[in-house]
Coordinates of C-alpha atoms in Angstrom, one line a residue:
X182 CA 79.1 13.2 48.4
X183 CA 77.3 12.3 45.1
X184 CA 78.4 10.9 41.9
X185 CA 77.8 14.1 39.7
X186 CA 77.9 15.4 36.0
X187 CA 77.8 18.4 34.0
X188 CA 78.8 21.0 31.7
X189 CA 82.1 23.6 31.3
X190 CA 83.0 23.5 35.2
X191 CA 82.3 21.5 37.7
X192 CA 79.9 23.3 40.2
X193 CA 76.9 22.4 42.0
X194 CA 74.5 24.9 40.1
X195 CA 75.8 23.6 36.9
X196 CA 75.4 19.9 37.1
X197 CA 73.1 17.2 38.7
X198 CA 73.6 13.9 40.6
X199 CA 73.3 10.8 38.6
X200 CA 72.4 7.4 41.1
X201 CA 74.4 4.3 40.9
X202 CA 74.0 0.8 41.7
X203 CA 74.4 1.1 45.7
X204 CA 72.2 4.7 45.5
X205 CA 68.7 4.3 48.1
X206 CA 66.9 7.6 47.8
X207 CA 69.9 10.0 47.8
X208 CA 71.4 8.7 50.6
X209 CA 75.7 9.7 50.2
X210 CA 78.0 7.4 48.8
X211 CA 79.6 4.8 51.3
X212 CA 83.2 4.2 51.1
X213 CA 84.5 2.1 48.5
X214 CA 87.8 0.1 48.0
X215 CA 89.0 -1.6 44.9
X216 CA 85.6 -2.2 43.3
X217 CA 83.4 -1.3 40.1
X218 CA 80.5 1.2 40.6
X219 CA 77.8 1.4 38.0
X220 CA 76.4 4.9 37.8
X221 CA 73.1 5.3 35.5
X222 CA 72.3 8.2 33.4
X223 CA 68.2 8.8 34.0
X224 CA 65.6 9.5 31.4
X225 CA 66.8 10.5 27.8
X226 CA 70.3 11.8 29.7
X227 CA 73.4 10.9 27.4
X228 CA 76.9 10.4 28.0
X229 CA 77.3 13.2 25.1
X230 CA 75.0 15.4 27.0
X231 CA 78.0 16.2 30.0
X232 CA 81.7 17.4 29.7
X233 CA 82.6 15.5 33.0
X234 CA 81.6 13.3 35.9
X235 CA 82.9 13.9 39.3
X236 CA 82.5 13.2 43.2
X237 CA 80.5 16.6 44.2
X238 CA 80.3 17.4 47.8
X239 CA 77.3 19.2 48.3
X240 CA 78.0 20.3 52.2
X241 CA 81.0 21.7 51.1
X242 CA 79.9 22.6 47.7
X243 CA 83.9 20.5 46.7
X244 CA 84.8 18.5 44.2
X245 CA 86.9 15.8 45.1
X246 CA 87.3 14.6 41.7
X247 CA 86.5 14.4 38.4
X248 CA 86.9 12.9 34.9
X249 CA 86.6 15.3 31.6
X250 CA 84.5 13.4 28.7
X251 CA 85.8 13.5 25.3
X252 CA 83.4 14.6 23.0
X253 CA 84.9 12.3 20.1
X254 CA 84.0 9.4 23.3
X255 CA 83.7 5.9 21.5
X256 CA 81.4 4.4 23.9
X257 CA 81.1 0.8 23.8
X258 CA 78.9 -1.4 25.3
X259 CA 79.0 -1.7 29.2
X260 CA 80.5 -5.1 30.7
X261 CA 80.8 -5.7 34.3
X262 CA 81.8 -8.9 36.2
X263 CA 79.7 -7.6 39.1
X264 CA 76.6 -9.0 39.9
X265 CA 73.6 -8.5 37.3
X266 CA 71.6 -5.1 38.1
X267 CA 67.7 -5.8 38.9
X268 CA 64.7 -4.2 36.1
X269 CA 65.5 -0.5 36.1
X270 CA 62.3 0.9 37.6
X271 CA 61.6 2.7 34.5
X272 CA 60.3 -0.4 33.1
X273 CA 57.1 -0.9 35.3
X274 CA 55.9 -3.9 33.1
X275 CA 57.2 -7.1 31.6
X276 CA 57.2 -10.4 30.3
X277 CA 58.6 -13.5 30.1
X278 CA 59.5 -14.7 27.0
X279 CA 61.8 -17.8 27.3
X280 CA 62.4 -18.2 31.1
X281 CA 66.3 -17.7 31.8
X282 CA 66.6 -16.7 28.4
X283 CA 65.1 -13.6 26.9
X284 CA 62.8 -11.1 28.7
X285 CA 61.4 -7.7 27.7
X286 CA 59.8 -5.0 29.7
X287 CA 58.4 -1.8 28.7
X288 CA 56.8 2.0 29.1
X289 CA 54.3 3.6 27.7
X290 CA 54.5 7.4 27.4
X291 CA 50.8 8.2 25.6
X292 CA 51.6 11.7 26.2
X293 CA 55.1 11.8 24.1
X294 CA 53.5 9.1 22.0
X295 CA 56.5 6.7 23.0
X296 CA 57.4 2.9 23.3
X297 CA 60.2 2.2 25.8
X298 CA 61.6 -1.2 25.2
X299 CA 64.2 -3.1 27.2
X300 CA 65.1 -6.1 25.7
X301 CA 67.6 -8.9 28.5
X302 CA 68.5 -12.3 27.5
X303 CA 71.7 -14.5 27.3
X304 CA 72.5 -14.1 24.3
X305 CA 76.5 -13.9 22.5
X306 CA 77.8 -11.4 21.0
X307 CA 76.7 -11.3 17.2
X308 CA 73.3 -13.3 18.5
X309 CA 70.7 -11.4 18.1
X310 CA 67.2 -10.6 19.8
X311 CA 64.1 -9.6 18.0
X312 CA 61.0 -8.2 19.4
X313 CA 57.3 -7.0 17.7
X314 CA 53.8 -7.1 16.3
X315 CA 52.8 -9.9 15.1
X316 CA 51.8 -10.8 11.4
X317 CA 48.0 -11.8 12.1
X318 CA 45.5 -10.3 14.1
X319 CA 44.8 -13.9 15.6
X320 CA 48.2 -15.8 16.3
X321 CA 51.9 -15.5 16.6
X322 CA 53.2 -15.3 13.0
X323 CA 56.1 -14.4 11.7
X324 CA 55.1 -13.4 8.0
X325 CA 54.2 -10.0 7.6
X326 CA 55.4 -9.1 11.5
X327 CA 57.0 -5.0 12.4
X328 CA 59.7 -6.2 14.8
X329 CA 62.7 -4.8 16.0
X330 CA 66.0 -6.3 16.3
X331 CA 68.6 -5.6 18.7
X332 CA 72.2 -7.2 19.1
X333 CA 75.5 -6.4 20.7
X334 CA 78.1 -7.5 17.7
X335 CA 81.5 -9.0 18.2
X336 CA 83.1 -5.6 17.5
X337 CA 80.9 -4.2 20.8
X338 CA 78.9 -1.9 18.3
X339 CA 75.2 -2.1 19.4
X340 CA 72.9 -2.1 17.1
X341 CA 68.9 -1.9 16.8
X342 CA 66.8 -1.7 13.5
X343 CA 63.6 -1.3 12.5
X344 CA 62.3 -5.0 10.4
X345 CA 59.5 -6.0 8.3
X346 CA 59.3 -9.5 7.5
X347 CA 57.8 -10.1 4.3
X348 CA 58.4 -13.5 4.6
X349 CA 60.6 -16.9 6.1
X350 CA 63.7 -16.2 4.2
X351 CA 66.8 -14.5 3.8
X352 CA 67.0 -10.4 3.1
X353 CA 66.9 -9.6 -1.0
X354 CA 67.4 -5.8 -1.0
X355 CA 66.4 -5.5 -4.6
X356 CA 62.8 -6.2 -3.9
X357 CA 62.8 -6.2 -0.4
X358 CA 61.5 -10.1 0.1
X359 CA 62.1 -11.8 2.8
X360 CA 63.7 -10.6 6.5
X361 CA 64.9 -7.1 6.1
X362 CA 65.5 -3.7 7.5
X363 CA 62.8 -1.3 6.6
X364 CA 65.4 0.4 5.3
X365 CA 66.2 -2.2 3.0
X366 CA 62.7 -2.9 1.4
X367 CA 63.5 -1.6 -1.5
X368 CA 60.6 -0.7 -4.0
X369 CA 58.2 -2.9 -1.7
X370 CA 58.4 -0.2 1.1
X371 CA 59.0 2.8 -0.5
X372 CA 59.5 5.8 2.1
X373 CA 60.2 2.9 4.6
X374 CA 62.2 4.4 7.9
X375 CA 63.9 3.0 11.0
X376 CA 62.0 4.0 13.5
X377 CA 64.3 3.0 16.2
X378 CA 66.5 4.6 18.4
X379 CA 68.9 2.8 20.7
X380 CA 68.8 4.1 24.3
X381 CA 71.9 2.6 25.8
X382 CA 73.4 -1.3 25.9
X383 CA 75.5 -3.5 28.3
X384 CA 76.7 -6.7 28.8
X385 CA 76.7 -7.9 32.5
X386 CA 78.0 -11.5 33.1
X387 CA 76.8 -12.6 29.8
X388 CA 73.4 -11.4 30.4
X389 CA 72.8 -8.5 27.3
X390 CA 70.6 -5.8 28.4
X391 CA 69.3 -3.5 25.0
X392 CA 67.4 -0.4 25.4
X393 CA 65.3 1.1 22.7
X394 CA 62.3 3.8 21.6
X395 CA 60.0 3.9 18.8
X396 CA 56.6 5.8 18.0
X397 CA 53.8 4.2 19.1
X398 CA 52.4 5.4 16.2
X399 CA 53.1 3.3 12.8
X400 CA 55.0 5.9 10.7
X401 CA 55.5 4.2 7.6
X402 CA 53.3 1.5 5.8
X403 CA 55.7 -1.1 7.2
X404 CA 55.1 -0.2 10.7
X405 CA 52.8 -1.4 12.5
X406 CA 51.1 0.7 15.8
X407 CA 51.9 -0.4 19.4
X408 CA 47.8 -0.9 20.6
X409 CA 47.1 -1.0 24.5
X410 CA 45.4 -3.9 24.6
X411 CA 46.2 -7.3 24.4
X412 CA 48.2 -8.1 21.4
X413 CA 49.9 -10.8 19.5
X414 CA 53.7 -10.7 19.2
X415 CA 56.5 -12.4 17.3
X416 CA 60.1 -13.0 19.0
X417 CA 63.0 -14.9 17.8
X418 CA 66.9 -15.2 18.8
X419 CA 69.4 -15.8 16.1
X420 CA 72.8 -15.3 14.8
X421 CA 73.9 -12.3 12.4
X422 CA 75.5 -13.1 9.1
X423 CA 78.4 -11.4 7.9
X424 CA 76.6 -8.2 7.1
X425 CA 75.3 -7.6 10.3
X426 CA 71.2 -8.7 9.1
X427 CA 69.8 -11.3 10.3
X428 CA 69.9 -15.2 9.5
X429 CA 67.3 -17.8 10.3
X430 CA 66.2 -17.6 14.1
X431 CA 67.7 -20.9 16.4
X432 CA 64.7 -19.7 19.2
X433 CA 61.2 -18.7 18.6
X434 CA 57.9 -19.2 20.6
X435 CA 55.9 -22.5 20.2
X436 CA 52.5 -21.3 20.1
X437 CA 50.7 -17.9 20.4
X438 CA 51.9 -15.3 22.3
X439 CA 50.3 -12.2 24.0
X440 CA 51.2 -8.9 25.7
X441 CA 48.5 -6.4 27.0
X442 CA 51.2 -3.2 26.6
X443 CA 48.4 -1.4 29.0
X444 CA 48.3 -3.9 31.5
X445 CA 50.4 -3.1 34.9
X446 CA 52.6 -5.4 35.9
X447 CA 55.5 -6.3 38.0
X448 CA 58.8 -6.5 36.6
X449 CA 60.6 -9.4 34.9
X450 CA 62.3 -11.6 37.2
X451 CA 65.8 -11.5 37.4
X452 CA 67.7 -13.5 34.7
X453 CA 69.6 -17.1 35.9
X454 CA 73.5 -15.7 34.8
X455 CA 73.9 -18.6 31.8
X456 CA 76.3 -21.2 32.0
X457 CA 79.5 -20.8 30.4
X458 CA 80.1 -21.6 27.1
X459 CA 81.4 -25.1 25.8
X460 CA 83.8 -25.1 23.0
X461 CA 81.9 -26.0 19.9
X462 CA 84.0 -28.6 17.1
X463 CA 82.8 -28.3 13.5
X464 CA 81.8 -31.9 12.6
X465 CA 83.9 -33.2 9.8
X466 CA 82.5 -33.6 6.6
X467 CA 84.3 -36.1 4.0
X468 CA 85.6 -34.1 0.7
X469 CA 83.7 -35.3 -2.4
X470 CA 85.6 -36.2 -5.6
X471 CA 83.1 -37.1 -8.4
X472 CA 84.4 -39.2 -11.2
X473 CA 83.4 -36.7 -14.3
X474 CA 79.9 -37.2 -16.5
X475 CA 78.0 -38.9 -16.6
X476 CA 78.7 -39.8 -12.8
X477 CA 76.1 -37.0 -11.3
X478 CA 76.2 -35.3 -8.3
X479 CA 73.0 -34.6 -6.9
X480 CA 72.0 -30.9 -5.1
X481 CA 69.7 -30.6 -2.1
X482 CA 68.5 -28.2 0.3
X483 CA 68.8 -29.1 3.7
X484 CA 68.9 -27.8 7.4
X485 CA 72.8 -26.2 8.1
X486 CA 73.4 -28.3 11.2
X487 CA 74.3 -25.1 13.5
X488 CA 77.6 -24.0 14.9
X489 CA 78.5 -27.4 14.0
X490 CA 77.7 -27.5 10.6
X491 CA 77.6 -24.9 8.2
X492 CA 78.7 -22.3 10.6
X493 CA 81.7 -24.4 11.8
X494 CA 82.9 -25.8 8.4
X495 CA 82.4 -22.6 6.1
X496 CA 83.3 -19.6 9.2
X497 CA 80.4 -17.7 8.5
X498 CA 76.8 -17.6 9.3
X499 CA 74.0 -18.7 6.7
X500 CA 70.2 -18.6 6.9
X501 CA 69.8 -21.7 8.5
X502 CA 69.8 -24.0 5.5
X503 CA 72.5 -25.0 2.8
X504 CA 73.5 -27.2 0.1
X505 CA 74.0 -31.0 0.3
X506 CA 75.8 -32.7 -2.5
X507 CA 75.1 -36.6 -2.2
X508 CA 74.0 -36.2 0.7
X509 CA 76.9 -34.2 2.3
X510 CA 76.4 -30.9 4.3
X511 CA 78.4 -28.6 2.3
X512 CA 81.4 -31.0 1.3
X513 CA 84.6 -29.2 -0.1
X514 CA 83.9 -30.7 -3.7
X515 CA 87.8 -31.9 -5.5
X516 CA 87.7 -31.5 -9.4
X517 CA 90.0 -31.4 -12.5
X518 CA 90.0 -29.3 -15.1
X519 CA 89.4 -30.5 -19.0
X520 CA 86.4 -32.8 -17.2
X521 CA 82.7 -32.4 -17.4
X522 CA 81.0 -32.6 -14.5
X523 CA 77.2 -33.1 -14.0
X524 CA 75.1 -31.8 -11.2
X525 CA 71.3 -33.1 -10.7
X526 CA 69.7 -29.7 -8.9
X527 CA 67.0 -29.8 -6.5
X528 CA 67.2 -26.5 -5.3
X529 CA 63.2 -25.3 -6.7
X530 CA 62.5 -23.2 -9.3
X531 CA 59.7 -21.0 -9.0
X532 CA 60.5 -17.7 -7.9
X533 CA 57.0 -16.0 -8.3
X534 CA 55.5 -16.6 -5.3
X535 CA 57.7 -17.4 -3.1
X536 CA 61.6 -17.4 -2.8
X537 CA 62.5 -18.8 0.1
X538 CA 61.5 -21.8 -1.9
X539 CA 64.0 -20.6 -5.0
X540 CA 67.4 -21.8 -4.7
X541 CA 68.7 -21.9 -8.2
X542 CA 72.6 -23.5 -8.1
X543 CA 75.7 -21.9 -9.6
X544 CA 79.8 -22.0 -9.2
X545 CA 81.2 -18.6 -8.8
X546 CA 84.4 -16.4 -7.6
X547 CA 82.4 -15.1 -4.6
X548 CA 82.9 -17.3 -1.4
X549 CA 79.4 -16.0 -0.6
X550 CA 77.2 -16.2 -3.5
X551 CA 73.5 -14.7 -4.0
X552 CA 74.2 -12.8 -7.3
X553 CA 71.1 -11.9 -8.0
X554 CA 70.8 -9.9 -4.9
X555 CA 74.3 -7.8 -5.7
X556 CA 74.3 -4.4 -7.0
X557 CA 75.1 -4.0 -10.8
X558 CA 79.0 -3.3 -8.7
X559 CA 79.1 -6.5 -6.8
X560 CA 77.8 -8.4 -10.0
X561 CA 80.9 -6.6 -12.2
X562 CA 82.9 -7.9 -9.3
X563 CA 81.9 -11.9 -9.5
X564 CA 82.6 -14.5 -12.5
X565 CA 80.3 -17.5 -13.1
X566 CA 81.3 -20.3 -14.1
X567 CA 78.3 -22.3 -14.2
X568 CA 74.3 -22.6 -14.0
X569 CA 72.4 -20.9 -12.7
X570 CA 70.5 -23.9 -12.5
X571 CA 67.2 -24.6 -10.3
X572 CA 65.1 -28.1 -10.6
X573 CA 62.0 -28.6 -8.5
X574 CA 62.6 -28.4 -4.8
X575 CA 63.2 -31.4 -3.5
X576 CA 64.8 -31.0 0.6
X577 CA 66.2 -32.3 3.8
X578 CA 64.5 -31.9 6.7
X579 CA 64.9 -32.5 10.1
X580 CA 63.3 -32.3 13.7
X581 CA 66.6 -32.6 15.5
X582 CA 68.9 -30.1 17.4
X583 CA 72.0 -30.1 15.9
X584 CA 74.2 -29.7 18.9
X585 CA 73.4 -32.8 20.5
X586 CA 75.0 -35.0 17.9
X587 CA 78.6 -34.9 17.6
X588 CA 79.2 -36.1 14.0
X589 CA 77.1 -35.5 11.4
X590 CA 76.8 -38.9 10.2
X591 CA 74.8 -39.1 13.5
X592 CA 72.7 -36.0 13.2
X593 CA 72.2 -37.5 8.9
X594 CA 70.4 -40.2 10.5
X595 CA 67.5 -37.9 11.6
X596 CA 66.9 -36.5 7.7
X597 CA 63.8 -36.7 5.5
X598 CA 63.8 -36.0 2.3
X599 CA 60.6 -34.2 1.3
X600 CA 60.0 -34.2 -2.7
X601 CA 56.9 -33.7 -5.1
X602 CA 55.7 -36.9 -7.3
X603 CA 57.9 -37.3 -10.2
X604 CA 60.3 -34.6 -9.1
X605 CA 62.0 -33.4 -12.4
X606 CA 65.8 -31.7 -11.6
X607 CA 67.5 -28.9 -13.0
X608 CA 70.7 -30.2 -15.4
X609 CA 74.0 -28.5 -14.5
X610 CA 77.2 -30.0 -17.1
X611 CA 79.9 -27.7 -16.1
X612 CA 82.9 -27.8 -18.7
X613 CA 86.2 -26.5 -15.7
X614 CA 88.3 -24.9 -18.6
X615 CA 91.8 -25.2 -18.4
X616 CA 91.5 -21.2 -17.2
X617 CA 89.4 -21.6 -13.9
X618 CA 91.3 -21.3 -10.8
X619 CA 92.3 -23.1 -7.9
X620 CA 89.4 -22.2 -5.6
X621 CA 85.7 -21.9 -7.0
X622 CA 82.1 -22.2 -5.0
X623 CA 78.8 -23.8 -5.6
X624 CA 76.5 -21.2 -4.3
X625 CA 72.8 -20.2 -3.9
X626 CA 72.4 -17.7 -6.7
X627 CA 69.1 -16.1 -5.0
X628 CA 70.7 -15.9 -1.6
X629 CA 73.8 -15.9 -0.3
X630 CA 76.3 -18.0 2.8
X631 CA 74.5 -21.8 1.3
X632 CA 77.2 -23.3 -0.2
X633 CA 81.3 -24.3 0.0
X634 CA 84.6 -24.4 -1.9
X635 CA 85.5 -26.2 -4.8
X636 CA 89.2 -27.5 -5.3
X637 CA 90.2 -27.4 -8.7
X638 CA 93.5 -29.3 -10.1
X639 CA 95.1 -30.5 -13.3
X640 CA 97.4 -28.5 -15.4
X641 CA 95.9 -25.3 -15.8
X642 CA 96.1 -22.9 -19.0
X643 CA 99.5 -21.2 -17.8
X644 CA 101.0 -24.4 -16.8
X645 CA 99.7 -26.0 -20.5
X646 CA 101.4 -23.2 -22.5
X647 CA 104.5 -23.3 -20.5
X648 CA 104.6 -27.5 -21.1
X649 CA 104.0 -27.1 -24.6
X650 CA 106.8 -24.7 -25.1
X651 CA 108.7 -26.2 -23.5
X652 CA 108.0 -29.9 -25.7
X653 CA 108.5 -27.5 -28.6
X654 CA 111.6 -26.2 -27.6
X655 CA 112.9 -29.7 -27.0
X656 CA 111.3 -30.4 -30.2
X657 CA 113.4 -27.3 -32.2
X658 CA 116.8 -28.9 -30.5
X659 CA 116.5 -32.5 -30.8
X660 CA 116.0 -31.3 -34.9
X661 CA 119.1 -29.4 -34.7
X662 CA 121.4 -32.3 -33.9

């Protein structure tokens, strides 16, 4: 007997035998008792291809049982606690990226003109793995590279997309700068496609295993060809942000790296299953609770700390850097309204050549900022209150992984501040009428997930007209006696 599938009913003439992870050379199945079998669709074979699987006898031409497949099927990534399957032997070649970490292998198919990539790394869910041509000719760069990115989110929806990265920042669909989907480039890549088609996706013992296809051929201007020869690449594992692009890598190679696509090669070595993961606590961050002008709080840029910082405090995932006020990693700032408050901003200012340098600073509605990125909807949608304001840039930096401090007073003490001579700020005075309400943010206005809340207090407009009525009332009564 034979794991089998088909169409309409099940019979031998009308199906074929799909191998699983015990199968050697058609041998029959063995007996099984109380355990998980993985059975692997060959090829370009999909789940939506068959109306059932079954156990088909072919000596007695019986079925001894079968499952009928939906065609509405909402198939979700595969996850198994069984032990993690070897290479598929349709991926004769691979490499090592980042040993016990992230591994591709591939297949060339010059006479369908296709790329067959597998991507397998331990990665989480909404961590994703990116993949492709390099930027230069001569090096690993990441500037100007045609990767693909491939992720598993926390919903289970797999996903894999076509990039260009224009340059080291965050996605800005309006012109197409910086990390995006070709689909995204806006006016810079007009006629832009995804030329990516996901293949299939699992999740085995927290090891993620992604396959995908594309041309080998570039077929748009952002594309770049798949050349059998040696060739430079560019990789990088990072988190998603909310909208499912992604946010500034947390792994990339140190140095060059090179595949030869037409070089033969054994498979990738079997992945170490990754340790399990260790609760991560948000450092704490003091609140901040300027006196009003001309007290001024001062705006940097600075790296987000990780899972620990930004990513902890705000619940959301940024582009690896964020706003310090005073020195703070993204503080929840406390203010009163019917004060002026006055923000020093170092957040640069020239957005001609190059805005991943431009971080203009505002206070909005929108928890997540980047107006200038919205559609003319999402900017009807959002009320500034203040700036936007920009300054020279002026920014923390640091060498230091953020998980192995446990405060961020600790992890503060490995900050540099890099500024120009004479560094000349942008000058914020934000008036908080007696009309703004209880919850505001200081935001990037060029990008969005940099900044935090704002707590605003004091009597607000409502509670001033109700008081003054009130006093007048009193007023009208105490006359009357």
């Amino acid at each position: 007997a034979f794991f089998w599938v088909g169409g309409g009913n099940v019979t031998m003439a009308g199906g074929k035998r799909v191998p699983h992870v015990d199968d050697n050379n058609g041998v029959k199945l063995r007996a099984y008792t109380g355990e998980d079998v993985i059975v692997t669709l060959e090829g370009t074979d999909r789940i939506f291809n068959f109306g059932y699987i079954s156990i088909w006898c072919a000596l007695a031409l019986q079925d001894f049982g079968n499952v009928v497949i939906p065609a509405d099927l909402n198939v979700p990534p595969y996850v198994s606690s069984g032990n993690p399957s070897p290479i598929m032997p349709e991926f004769p070649n691979g490499k090592v990226l980042k040993e016990d970490r992230f591994h591709i292998c591939w297949k060339v198919d010059e006479a369908a003109g296709t790329f067959r990539l597998r991507f397998e790394g331990t990665v989480k869910r909404d961590e994703y793995m990116s993949f492709g041509i390099s930027g230069s000719q001569t090096g690993t760069s990441m500037p100007e590279s045609d990767v693909i990115v491939a992720y598993i989110g926390k919903d289970g929806e797999a996903g894999a997309m076509d990039y260009y990265l224009q340059s080291r920042s965050q996605c800005v669909p309006t012109n197409g700068d910086g990390a995006c989907p070709d689909v995204l480039m806006g006016s810079a890549g007009a006629g832009a496609t995804n030329d990516v088609t996901l293949l299939s996706s699992r999740v085995n013992r927290g090891i993620t295993t992604i396959d995908v296809e594309r041309p080998l051929a570039a077929i748009d201007a952002k594309d770049k060809a798949i050349s059998l020869a040696p060739t430079y690449v560019s990789w990088a594992i990072g988190e998603l942000n909310p909208e499912k692009r992604v946010s500034k890598h947390s792994l990339v190679p140190r140095g060059d790296v090179q595949v030869d696509f037409s070089q033969e090669s054994s498979s990738c070595p079997r992945l170490a299953l990754p340790a399990g993961d260790k609760d991560v606590t948000p450092w704490v961050i003091d609140d901040l609770t300027p006196k009003p002008a001309p007290e001024v709080i001062t705006a940097h840029i600075g790296p987000s700390g990780g899972e620990q910082g930004y990513q902890g405090i705000a619940g959301q995932v940024g582009w690896g850097i964020a706003w310090y006020l005073n020195g703070l990693l993204v503080p929840e700032l406390n203010v009163q309204r019917n004060n002026i408050y006055k923000f020093e901003i170092y957040g640069g200012n020239d957005n001609s050549t190059n805005l991943a340098n431009f971080h203009p600073f505002y206070i909005t509605s929108d928890s997540d900022g980047g107006y200038n990125q919205k559609t003319a909807k999402g900017k009807e949608a959002e009320t500034i209150y203040a700036g936007p304001s920009g300054g020279e840039l002026c920014n923390f930096t640091s060498m230091a992984d953020p998980k192995d401090f446990d405060t961020f007073e600790k992890y503060a003490e490995t900050l540099n501040k890099t500024c120009p001579p004479m560094v000349k700020p942008g000058i914020l005075e934000w008036t908080v009428d007696p009309g703004t309400p209880d919850v505001v943010y200081y935001q990037c206005y060029q990008h969005r997930y940099f900044g935090w809340k704002i707590n605003v207090s004091g009597a607000s407009q409502t509670a001033v007209s109700f008081a003054l009525m009130v006093a007048l009332l009193a007023l009208a009564v105490f006359n009357q006696i």
